[in-house]
Structures are given as C-alpha cells and as structure tokens.
Amino acid sequence: MAPSERYFSKVGTVTAILGLVVYGVSAYLHPFTPPHHTRDAFSDYAVESLWAIYHLGEFLGILLMGAAIIALAFRLRRGVAGVWATLGGAAMVVCAGVYGIFAAVDGVALGIIVDRWAAAGPDQQELLYETAFAVRQIEGGLFSIQWFMFGIAAGLLAAAFFTSAESSARLDWFSGMGSLSAFASIGALSFAIVQAHGYTDLSMAFQIGLMPGVIWIIAVGLFLYRNPVYIETLEEIPRKEDEQRHDPVN
C-alpha cells in the first residue's frame, strides 16, 4: 500500500514548524561574533562548552525541515508537477547531507582545533591559528554549497507549484506558493554565490536574502495543513476517464 498522503502531510506540517524552532533556538544560543572577525570569533568559541551541541541542534532542525520538504514533494508527486517536485525533494536531501558535513566541520573539527589554539603556548599559537583558519574556510565553502542546494530545491518546487496552479496570474495556494518558492530560491542562491568567496562583510549583509527561505518553510507547513491531499479538478476527471477508455490494458 502507498503511504498515507494525509498523514504524510500532517508530519510535514509538524516537522516544518518544529524544525524552524529547533534550528532557531540552537542558532540563538550560538555565539553572535561575525565569523570573518576570526580571532574574536575563535576566542568566543574556545569558552563555549556546548559548541558541538549547538551545531547538532541546528543539524536536527535542518533534518526536520528537510522532512517537511520531502512531505511536500510527495504531496505534489502527480503529473508533470511531480517531476519537478521529485527533483526538488532530491535536492533538499543533498542540502541536508551537505549541512551534516558542515556541522561536523564547524561543530566538531573547528571546536577542537580552537580549543587547542586557546590552550597552546605562544610558540604554537600562530600555527594552530592558521590551522583553525583553514578549517574555517572549508566550513565557509560547505555553507555556500548547502544554501546553493537549498536554492535549487526551492526553485524546483516553485516549478512544481506553478505547474499545479490553474493560472500563475490567479492568486491561490499553488501560484502563491510558487512565487514564494521562487523568492526563497533567489535569496538562497544569491547568498550562496556571495558566500562562495568566503565570510566577508558582504556575505553577512546578504544573509538577509535567507529570510524568504524561513518564510517559505512556514508556508510549506501551512500549505500541507490546508491542502493535505490531492483533489482532482473538474477538468482532470473527464481527461482521466478518456485515458482509461483508450488504454489497451483496460
């Protein structure tokens, strides 16, 4: 038997909101020192005993939000829209996987090397600082790729919503979600491109482009709550009956 569409949508609604809460709380507890203010940031990290826990919390939040996107892809799986939705769900799986590597680099590897840097004597501190700085650059690259994949996922799901909509000019759940998905995609891709050059003042400013993604995840939860199952339109029913009548198997 196929999975229950209505139950999957309920799971998606819960995980969308819960994922945002878990990620938001973990990010709030994370030190706020800008990552490109490297020495100040490393000094703050060195005194954080729960550094790894914060990143595990953020990763859990991403996994929960990823589950909501998978539920959305399942909800939109029919017809031409299903092609775009399936690809969007796959892109979100890659996004979550990259974030898991990011969390391991930032939350574990960087935390350990920063602790060693803070505890080292003057003759070793510069070498350990450069090592930590190198790890930071790997982390920054993974952060760029993660948001790039998030933008790809949102863009593909925008195509799924627009394909499902009766008219892109008519304001309804599908066209509205398509527009919001497109905005989330553009914001995430813009940040990813800037972040690809490392943590800078410009990349920090471009983080405002990630806010449509936050709103999009909330909207995904609301969409799954308000539209938990697929409903055939009046135009689709006679078309489906005609296809069945001409199907040689039947």
PDB file of C-alpha atoms in Angstrom:
ATOM      1  CA  MET A   1       0.000   0.000   0.000  1.00  0.00           C
ATOM      2  CA  ALA A   2       1.152   3.544  -0.735  1.00  0.00           C
ATOM      3  CA  PRO A   3       1.969   5.806   2.224  1.00  0.00           C
ATOM      4  CA  SER A   4      -0.956   7.795   3.605  1.00  0.00           C
ATOM      5  CA  GLU A   5      -0.917  11.165   1.861  1.00  0.00           C
ATOM      6  CA  ARG A   6      -2.913  12.921   4.574  1.00  0.00           C
ATOM      7  CA  TYR A   7      -0.731  11.519   7.375  1.00  0.00           C
ATOM      8  CA  PHE A   8       2.466  12.430   5.497  1.00  0.00           C
ATOM      9  CA  SER A   9       1.158  15.987   5.120  1.00  0.00           C
ATOM     10  CA  LYS A  10       0.483  16.181   8.861  1.00  0.00           C
ATOM     11  CA  VAL A  11       4.030  15.005   9.538  1.00  0.00           C
ATOM     12  CA  GLY A  12       5.307  17.676   7.151  1.00  0.00           C
ATOM     13  CA  THR A  13       3.326  20.391   8.916  1.00  0.00           C
ATOM     14  CA  VAL A  14       4.762  19.431  12.310  1.00  0.00           C
ATOM     15  CA  THR A  15       8.345  18.995  11.125  1.00  0.00           C
ATOM     16  CA  ALA A  16       8.348  22.315   9.249  1.00  0.00           C
ATOM     17  CA  ILE A  17       7.437  24.311  12.353  1.00  0.00           C
ATOM     18  CA  LEU A  18       9.404  22.140  14.785  1.00  0.00           C
ATOM     19  CA  GLY A  19      12.472  22.286  12.561  1.00  0.00           C
ATOM     20  CA  LEU A  20      12.395  26.080  12.485  1.00  0.00           C
ATOM     21  CA  VAL A  21      12.028  26.229  16.269  1.00  0.00           C
ATOM     22  CA  VAL A  22      14.881  23.783  16.923  1.00  0.00           C
ATOM     23  CA  TYR A  23      17.158  25.499  14.426  1.00  0.00           C
ATOM     24  CA  GLY A  24      16.225  28.972  15.691  1.00  0.00           C
ATOM     25  CA  VAL A  25      16.888  28.140  19.355  1.00  0.00           C
ATOM     26  CA  SER A  26      20.215  26.474  18.517  1.00  0.00           C
ATOM     27  CA  ALA A  27      21.280  29.422  16.349  1.00  0.00           C
ATOM     28  CA  TYR A  28      20.280  31.870  19.102  1.00  0.00           C
ATOM     29  CA  LEU A  29      22.492  30.061  21.629  1.00  0.00           C
ATOM     30  CA  HIS A  30      25.374  30.089  19.132  1.00  0.00           C
ATOM     31  CA  PRO A  31      27.869  32.983  19.746  1.00  0.00           C
ATOM     32  CA  PHE A  32      26.991  36.009  17.619  1.00  0.00           C
ATOM     33  CA  THR A  33      30.555  37.117  16.800  1.00  0.00           C
ATOM     34  CA  PRO A  34      30.776  37.533  12.985  1.00  0.00           C
ATOM     35  CA  PRO A  35      32.733  34.557  11.588  1.00  0.00           C
ATOM     36  CA  HIS A  36      35.012  36.796   9.496  1.00  0.00           C
ATOM     37  CA  HIS A  37      36.209  38.547  12.682  1.00  0.00           C
ATOM     38  CA  THR A  38      38.315  35.475  13.066  1.00  0.00           C
ATOM     39  CA  ARG A  39      40.339  35.963  16.252  1.00  0.00           C
ATOM     40  CA  ASP A  40      37.390  37.359  18.193  1.00  0.00           C
ATOM     41  CA  ALA A  41      35.188  34.517  16.949  1.00  0.00           C
ATOM     42  CA  PHE A  42      37.743  31.858  17.884  1.00  0.00           C
ATOM     43  CA  SER A  43      38.122  33.362  21.354  1.00  0.00           C
ATOM     44  CA  ASP A  44      34.354  33.141  21.869  1.00  0.00           C
ATOM     45  CA  TYR A  45      34.219  29.568  20.570  1.00  0.00           C
ATOM     46  CA  ALA A  46      37.016  28.463  22.896  1.00  0.00           C
ATOM     47  CA  VAL A  47      34.982  29.279  26.014  1.00  0.00           C
ATOM     48  CA  GLU A  48      31.795  27.578  24.742  1.00  0.00           C
ATOM     49  CA  SER A  49      31.496  24.174  26.386  1.00  0.00           C
ATOM     50  CA  LEU A  50      28.333  23.322  24.400  1.00  0.00           C
ATOM     51  CA  TRP A  51      29.722  24.288  20.982  1.00  0.00           C
ATOM     52  CA  ALA A  52      29.099  20.842  19.447  1.00  0.00           C
ATOM     53  CA  ILE A  53      25.582  20.653  20.945  1.00  0.00           C
ATOM     54  CA  TYR A  54      24.539  23.908  19.269  1.00  0.00           C
ATOM     55  CA  HIS A  55      25.532  22.534  15.878  1.00  0.00           C
ATOM     56  CA  LEU A  56      23.857  19.204  16.465  1.00  0.00           C
ATOM     57  CA  GLY A  57      20.707  21.155  17.280  1.00  0.00           C
ATOM     58  CA  GLU A  58      20.999  23.152  14.064  1.00  0.00           C
ATOM     59  CA  PHE A  59      21.535  19.936  12.090  1.00  0.00           C
ATOM     60  CA  LEU A  60      18.458  18.383  13.695  1.00  0.00           C
ATOM     61  CA  GLY A  61      16.477  21.469  12.704  1.00  0.00           C
ATOM     62  CA  ILE A  62      17.647  21.130   9.093  1.00  0.00           C
ATOM     63  CA  LEU A  63      16.708  17.421   9.078  1.00  0.00           C
ATOM     64  CA  LEU A  64      13.207  18.236  10.346  1.00  0.00           C
ATOM     65  CA  MET A  65      12.748  20.954   7.728  1.00  0.00           C
ATOM     66  CA  GLY A  66      14.079  18.546   5.106  1.00  0.00           C
ATOM     67  CA  ALA A  67      11.408  16.049   6.145  1.00  0.00           C
ATOM     68  CA  ALA A  68       8.777  18.734   5.541  1.00  0.00           C
ATOM     69  CA  ILE A  69      10.106  19.320   2.024  1.00  0.00           C
ATOM     70  CA  ILE A  70      10.049  15.577   1.320  1.00  0.00           C
ATOM     71  CA  ALA A  71       6.420  15.507   2.503  1.00  0.00           C
ATOM     72  CA  LEU A  72       5.711  18.421   0.170  1.00  0.00           C
ATOM     73  CA  ALA A  73       7.353  16.617  -2.753  1.00  0.00           C
ATOM     74  CA  PHE A  74       5.177  13.569  -2.020  1.00  0.00           C
ATOM     75  CA  ARG A  75       2.085  15.769  -1.901  1.00  0.00           C
ATOM     76  CA  LEU A  76       2.933  17.259  -5.342  1.00  0.00           C
ATOM     77  CA  ARG A  77       4.034  13.971  -6.910  1.00  0.00           C
ATOM     78  CA  ARG A  78       1.326  13.675  -9.571  1.00  0.00           C
ATOM     79  CA  GLY A  79       1.584  14.625 -13.213  1.00  0.00           C
ATOM     80  CA  VAL A  80       4.167  16.988 -14.668  1.00  0.00           C
ATOM     81  CA  ALA A  81       4.449  18.771 -11.316  1.00  0.00           C
ATOM     82  CA  GLY A  82       5.613  15.508  -9.788  1.00  0.00           C
ATOM     83  CA  VAL A  83       8.756  15.544 -11.932  1.00  0.00           C
ATOM     84  CA  TRP A  84       9.823  18.930 -10.563  1.00  0.00           C
ATOM     85  CA  ALA A  85       8.707  18.041  -7.030  1.00  0.00           C
ATOM     86  CA  THR A  86      10.713  14.807  -7.022  1.00  0.00           C
ATOM     87  CA  LEU A  87      13.834  16.618  -8.208  1.00  0.00           C
ATOM     88  CA  GLY A  88      13.234  19.317  -5.585  1.00  0.00           C
ATOM     89  CA  GLY A  89      12.927  16.705  -2.840  1.00  0.00           C
ATOM     90  CA  ALA A  90      16.173  15.080  -4.015  1.00  0.00           C
ATOM     91  CA  ALA A  91      17.940  18.458  -3.964  1.00  0.00           C
ATOM     92  CA  MET A  92      16.763  19.006  -0.386  1.00  0.00           C
ATOM     93  CA  VAL A  93      18.202  15.624   0.624  1.00  0.00           C
ATOM     94  CA  VAL A  94      21.572  16.725  -0.802  1.00  0.00           C
ATOM     95  CA  CYS A  95      21.201  20.056   1.029  1.00  0.00           C
ATOM     96  CA  ALA A  96      20.671  18.272   4.365  1.00  0.00           C
ATOM     97  CA  GLY A  97      23.615  15.951   3.670  1.00  0.00           C
ATOM     98  CA  VAL A  98      25.950  18.872   2.952  1.00  0.00           C
ATOM     99  CA  TYR A  99      24.750  20.593   6.117  1.00  0.00           C
ATOM    100  CA  GLY A 100      25.613  17.449   8.082  1.00  0.00           C
ATOM    101  CA  ILE A 101      29.209  17.715   6.814  1.00  0.00           C
ATOM    102  CA  PHE A 102      29.172  21.446   7.595  1.00  0.00           C
ATOM    103  CA  ALA A 103      28.042  20.703  11.165  1.00  0.00           C
ATOM    104  CA  ALA A 104      30.840  18.149  11.577  1.00  0.00           C
ATOM    105  CA  VAL A 105      33.478  20.616  10.330  1.00  0.00           C
ATOM    106  CA  ASP A 106      32.200  23.644  12.246  1.00  0.00           C
ATOM    107  CA  GLY A 107      30.751  21.987  15.324  1.00  0.00           C
ATOM    108  CA  VAL A 108      33.404  19.327  15.910  1.00  0.00           C
ATOM    109  CA  ALA A 109      36.631  19.869  13.950  1.00  0.00           C
ATOM    110  CA  LEU A 110      36.767  23.650  14.351  1.00  0.00           C
ATOM    111  CA  GLY A 111      35.762  23.443  18.019  1.00  0.00           C
ATOM    112  CA  ILE A 112      38.597  21.018  18.794  1.00  0.00           C
ATOM    113  CA  ILE A 113      41.301  22.980  16.955  1.00  0.00           C
ATOM    114  CA  VAL A 114      40.136  26.275  18.506  1.00  0.00           C
ATOM    115  CA  ASP A 115      40.355  24.718  21.982  1.00  0.00           C
ATOM    116  CA  ARG A 116      43.924  23.611  21.216  1.00  0.00           C
ATOM    117  CA  TRP A 117      44.760  27.079  19.902  1.00  0.00           C
ATOM    118  CA  ALA A 118      43.448  28.754  23.069  1.00  0.00           C
ATOM    119  CA  ALA A 119      45.393  26.353  25.324  1.00  0.00           C
ATOM    120  CA  ALA A 120      48.669  26.435  23.360  1.00  0.00           C
ATOM    121  CA  GLY A 121      51.783  28.353  24.270  1.00  0.00           C
ATOM    122  CA  PRO A 122      52.955  31.411  22.287  1.00  0.00           C
ATOM    123  CA  ASP A 123      55.304  29.321  20.118  1.00  0.00           C
ATOM    124  CA  GLN A 124      52.432  27.134  18.845  1.00  0.00           C
ATOM    125  CA  GLN A 125      49.525  29.550  18.758  1.00  0.00           C
ATOM    126  CA  GLU A 126      50.226  31.029  15.330  1.00  0.00           C
ATOM    127  CA  LEU A 127      50.449  27.616  13.664  1.00  0.00           C
ATOM    128  CA  LEU A 128      47.254  26.428  15.360  1.00  0.00           C
ATOM    129  CA  TYR A 129      45.531  29.683  14.442  1.00  0.00           C
ATOM    130  CA  GLU A 130      46.370  29.174  10.765  1.00  0.00           C
ATOM    131  CA  THR A 131      45.125  25.590  11.008  1.00  0.00           C
ATOM    132  CA  ALA A 132      41.839  26.764  12.521  1.00  0.00           C
ATOM    133  CA  PHE A 133      41.600  29.458   9.849  1.00  0.00           C
ATOM    134  CA  ALA A 134      41.958  26.790   7.145  1.00  0.00           C
ATOM    135  CA  VAL A 135      39.183  24.726   8.741  1.00  0.00           C
ATOM    136  CA  ARG A 136      37.018  27.858   8.781  1.00  0.00           C
ATOM    137  CA  GLN A 137      37.438  28.242   5.018  1.00  0.00           C
ATOM    138  CA  ILE A 138      36.295  24.648   4.456  1.00  0.00           C
ATOM    139  CA  GLU A 139      33.290  25.382   6.649  1.00  0.00           C
ATOM    140  CA  GLY A 140      32.506  28.549   4.672  1.00  0.00           C
ATOM    141  CA  GLY A 141      32.624  26.614   1.406  1.00  0.00           C
ATOM    142  CA  LEU A 142      30.239  23.972   2.718  1.00  0.00           C
ATOM    143  CA  PHE A 143      27.899  26.709   3.951  1.00  0.00           C
ATOM    144  CA  SER A 144      27.811  28.139   0.424  1.00  0.00           C
ATOM    145  CA  ILE A 145      27.065  24.755  -1.172  1.00  0.00           C
ATOM    146  CA  GLN A 146      24.362  23.980   1.393  1.00  0.00           C
ATOM    147  CA  TRP A 147      22.442  27.182   0.628  1.00  0.00           C
ATOM    148  CA  PHE A 148      23.050  26.693  -3.084  1.00  0.00           C
ATOM    149  CA  MET A 149      21.282  23.322  -2.871  1.00  0.00           C
ATOM    150  CA  PHE A 150      18.508  24.876  -0.762  1.00  0.00           C
ATOM    151  CA  GLY A 151      18.008  27.454  -3.523  1.00  0.00           C
ATOM    152  CA  ILE A 152      17.927  24.723  -6.164  1.00  0.00           C
ATOM    153  CA  ALA A 153      15.338  22.768  -4.141  1.00  0.00           C
ATOM    154  CA  ALA A 154      13.132  25.836  -3.691  1.00  0.00           C
ATOM    155  CA  GLY A 155      13.409  26.687  -7.398  1.00  0.00           C
ATOM    156  CA  LEU A 156      12.418  23.187  -8.499  1.00  0.00           C
ATOM    157  CA  LEU A 157       9.452  23.204  -6.135  1.00  0.00           C
ATOM    158  CA  ALA A 158       8.472  26.619  -7.487  1.00  0.00           C
ATOM    159  CA  ALA A 159       8.213  24.940 -10.901  1.00  0.00           C
ATOM    160  CA  ALA A 160       6.085  22.176  -9.334  1.00  0.00           C
ATOM    161  CA  PHE A 161       3.702  24.717  -7.798  1.00  0.00           C
ATOM    162  CA  PHE A 162       3.368  26.765 -10.981  1.00  0.00           C
ATOM    163  CA  THR A 163       2.730  23.581 -12.976  1.00  0.00           C
ATOM    164  CA  SER A 164      -0.016  22.618 -10.499  1.00  0.00           C
ATOM    165  CA  ALA A 165      -1.628  26.067 -10.498  1.00  0.00           C
ATOM    166  CA  GLU A 166      -4.657  26.693 -12.717  1.00  0.00           C
ATOM    167  CA  SER A 167      -3.107  30.036 -13.664  1.00  0.00           C
ATOM    168  CA  SER A 168       0.103  31.708 -12.494  1.00  0.00           C
ATOM    169  CA  ALA A 169      -1.751  35.045 -12.623  1.00  0.00           C
ATOM    170  CA  ARG A 170      -4.536  33.836 -10.346  1.00  0.00           C
ATOM    171  CA  LEU A 171      -3.804  34.147  -6.645  1.00  0.00           C
ATOM    172  CA  ASP A 172      -4.375  30.786  -4.979  1.00  0.00           C
ATOM    173  CA  TRP A 173      -2.382  28.399  -2.795  1.00  0.00           C
ATOM    174  CA  PHE A 174      -0.412  26.964  -5.712  1.00  0.00           C
ATOM    175  CA  SER A 175       0.503  30.156  -7.541  1.00  0.00           C
ATOM    176  CA  GLY A 176       1.200  31.916  -4.228  1.00  0.00           C
ATOM    177  CA  MET A 177       3.455  29.097  -3.051  1.00  0.00           C
ATOM    178  CA  GLY A 178       5.161  29.122  -6.456  1.00  0.00           C
ATOM    179  CA  SER A 179       6.011  32.816  -6.119  1.00  0.00           C
ATOM    180  CA  LEU A 180       7.190  32.403  -2.539  1.00  0.00           C
ATOM    181  CA  SER A 181       9.308  29.391  -3.526  1.00  0.00           C
ATOM    182  CA  ALA A 182      10.885  31.426  -6.321  1.00  0.00           C
ATOM    183  CA  PHE A 183      11.745  34.281  -3.925  1.00  0.00           C
ATOM    184  CA  ALA A 184      13.262  31.792  -1.464  1.00  0.00           C
ATOM    185  CA  SER A 185      15.313  30.295  -4.288  1.00  0.00           C
ATOM    186  CA  ILE A 186      16.642  33.653  -5.488  1.00  0.00           C
ATOM    187  CA  GLY A 187      17.567  34.734  -1.943  1.00  0.00           C
ATOM    188  CA  ALA A 188      19.376  31.494  -1.127  1.00  0.00           C
ATOM    189  CA  LEU A 189      21.226  31.351  -4.462  1.00  0.00           C
ATOM    190  CA  SER A 190      22.305  34.997  -4.139  1.00  0.00           C
ATOM    191  CA  PHE A 191      23.741  34.338  -0.694  1.00  0.00           C
ATOM    192  CA  ALA A 192      25.437  31.122  -1.864  1.00  0.00           C
ATOM    193  CA  ILE A 193      27.200  32.931  -4.714  1.00  0.00           C
ATOM    194  CA  VAL A 194      28.495  35.678  -2.414  1.00  0.00           C
ATOM    195  CA  GLN A 195      29.411  33.188   0.345  1.00  0.00           C
ATOM    196  CA  ALA A 196      31.474  31.214  -2.187  1.00  0.00           C
ATOM    197  CA  HIS A 197      34.124  33.939  -1.777  1.00  0.00           C
ATOM    198  CA  GLY A 198      34.332  33.326   1.980  1.00  0.00           C
ATOM    199  CA  TYR A 199      32.960  35.040   5.063  1.00  0.00           C
ATOM    200  CA  THR A 200      33.015  38.799   4.445  1.00  0.00           C
ATOM    201  CA  ASP A 201      31.009  41.879   5.364  1.00  0.00           C
ATOM    202  CA  LEU A 202      29.199  41.443   2.045  1.00  0.00           C
ATOM    203  CA  SER A 203      28.249  37.825   2.717  1.00  0.00           C
ATOM    204  CA  MET A 204      26.969  38.787   6.158  1.00  0.00           C
ATOM    205  CA  ALA A 205      24.827  41.506   4.570  1.00  0.00           C
ATOM    206  CA  PHE A 206      23.483  39.026   2.015  1.00  0.00           C
ATOM    207  CA  GLN A 207      22.195  36.783   4.802  1.00  0.00           C
ATOM    208  CA  ILE A 208      19.056  38.906   4.702  1.00  0.00           C
ATOM    209  CA  GLY A 209      18.337  37.003   1.489  1.00  0.00           C
ATOM    210  CA  LEU A 210      17.822  33.869   3.581  1.00  0.00           C
ATOM    211  CA  MET A 211      14.723  35.307   5.282  1.00  0.00           C
ATOM    212  CA  PRO A 212      12.386  34.382   2.388  1.00  0.00           C
ATOM    213  CA  GLY A 213      13.559  30.796   2.948  1.00  0.00           C
ATOM    214  CA  VAL A 214      12.407  30.950   6.565  1.00  0.00           C
ATOM    215  CA  ILE A 215       9.025  32.320   5.480  1.00  0.00           C
ATOM    216  CA  TRP A 216       8.863  29.622   2.784  1.00  0.00           C
ATOM    217  CA  ILE A 217       9.326  26.805   5.305  1.00  0.00           C
ATOM    218  CA  ILE A 218       6.484  28.231   7.417  1.00  0.00           C
ATOM    219  CA  ALA A 219       4.348  28.472   4.285  1.00  0.00           C
ATOM    220  CA  VAL A 220       5.163  24.856   3.397  1.00  0.00           C
ATOM    221  CA  GLY A 221       3.820  23.785   6.796  1.00  0.00           C
ATOM    222  CA  LEU A 222       0.661  25.862   6.272  1.00  0.00           C
ATOM    223  CA  PHE A 223       0.193  24.532   2.749  1.00  0.00           C
ATOM    224  CA  LEU A 224       0.426  20.907   3.910  1.00  0.00           C
ATOM    225  CA  TYR A 225      -2.009  21.664   6.731  1.00  0.00           C
ATOM    226  CA  ARG A 226      -4.568  23.372   4.472  1.00  0.00           C
ATOM    227  CA  ASN A 227      -4.078  21.099   1.431  1.00  0.00           C
ATOM    228  CA  PRO A 228      -3.143  17.679   2.840  1.00  0.00           C
ATOM    229  CA  VAL A 229      -4.388  15.579  -0.100  1.00  0.00           C
ATOM    230  CA  TYR A 230      -4.589  15.857  -3.856  1.00  0.00           C
ATOM    231  CA  ILE A 231      -8.040  16.702  -5.234  1.00  0.00           C
ATOM    232  CA  GLU A 232      -8.798  16.174  -8.917  1.00  0.00           C
ATOM    233  CA  THR A 233     -10.119  19.231 -10.713  1.00  0.00           C
ATOM    234  CA  LEU A 234     -13.259  19.066 -12.858  1.00  0.00           C
ATOM    235  CA  GLU A 235     -11.067  19.339 -15.963  1.00  0.00           C
ATOM    236  CA  GLU A 236      -8.939  16.325 -14.971  1.00  0.00           C
ATOM    237  CA  ILE A 237     -11.788  13.860 -14.322  1.00  0.00           C
ATOM    238  CA  PRO A 238     -13.076  13.529 -17.928  1.00  0.00           C
ATOM    239  CA  ARG A 239      -9.492  13.506 -19.221  1.00  0.00           C
ATOM    240  CA  LYS A 240      -8.633  10.631 -16.864  1.00  0.00           C
ATOM    241  CA  GLU A 241     -11.750   8.716 -17.900  1.00  0.00           C
ATOM    242  CA  ASP A 242     -10.839   9.221 -21.565  1.00  0.00           C
ATOM    243  CA  GLU A 243      -7.311   7.925 -20.993  1.00  0.00           C
ATOM    244  CA  GLN A 244      -8.651   4.841 -19.229  1.00  0.00           C
ATOM    245  CA  ARG A 245     -11.132   4.202 -22.066  1.00  0.00           C
ATOM    246  CA  HIS A 246      -8.327   4.239 -24.643  1.00  0.00           C
ATOM    247  CA  ASP A 247      -5.879   2.270 -22.542  1.00  0.00           C
ATOM    248  CA  PRO A 248      -5.441  -1.163 -24.201  1.00  0.00           C
ATOM    249  CA  VAL A 249      -4.744  -2.764 -20.820  1.00  0.00           C
ATOM    250  CA  ASN A 250      -8.213  -1.834 -19.671  1.00  0.00           C
TER     251      ASN A 250
END
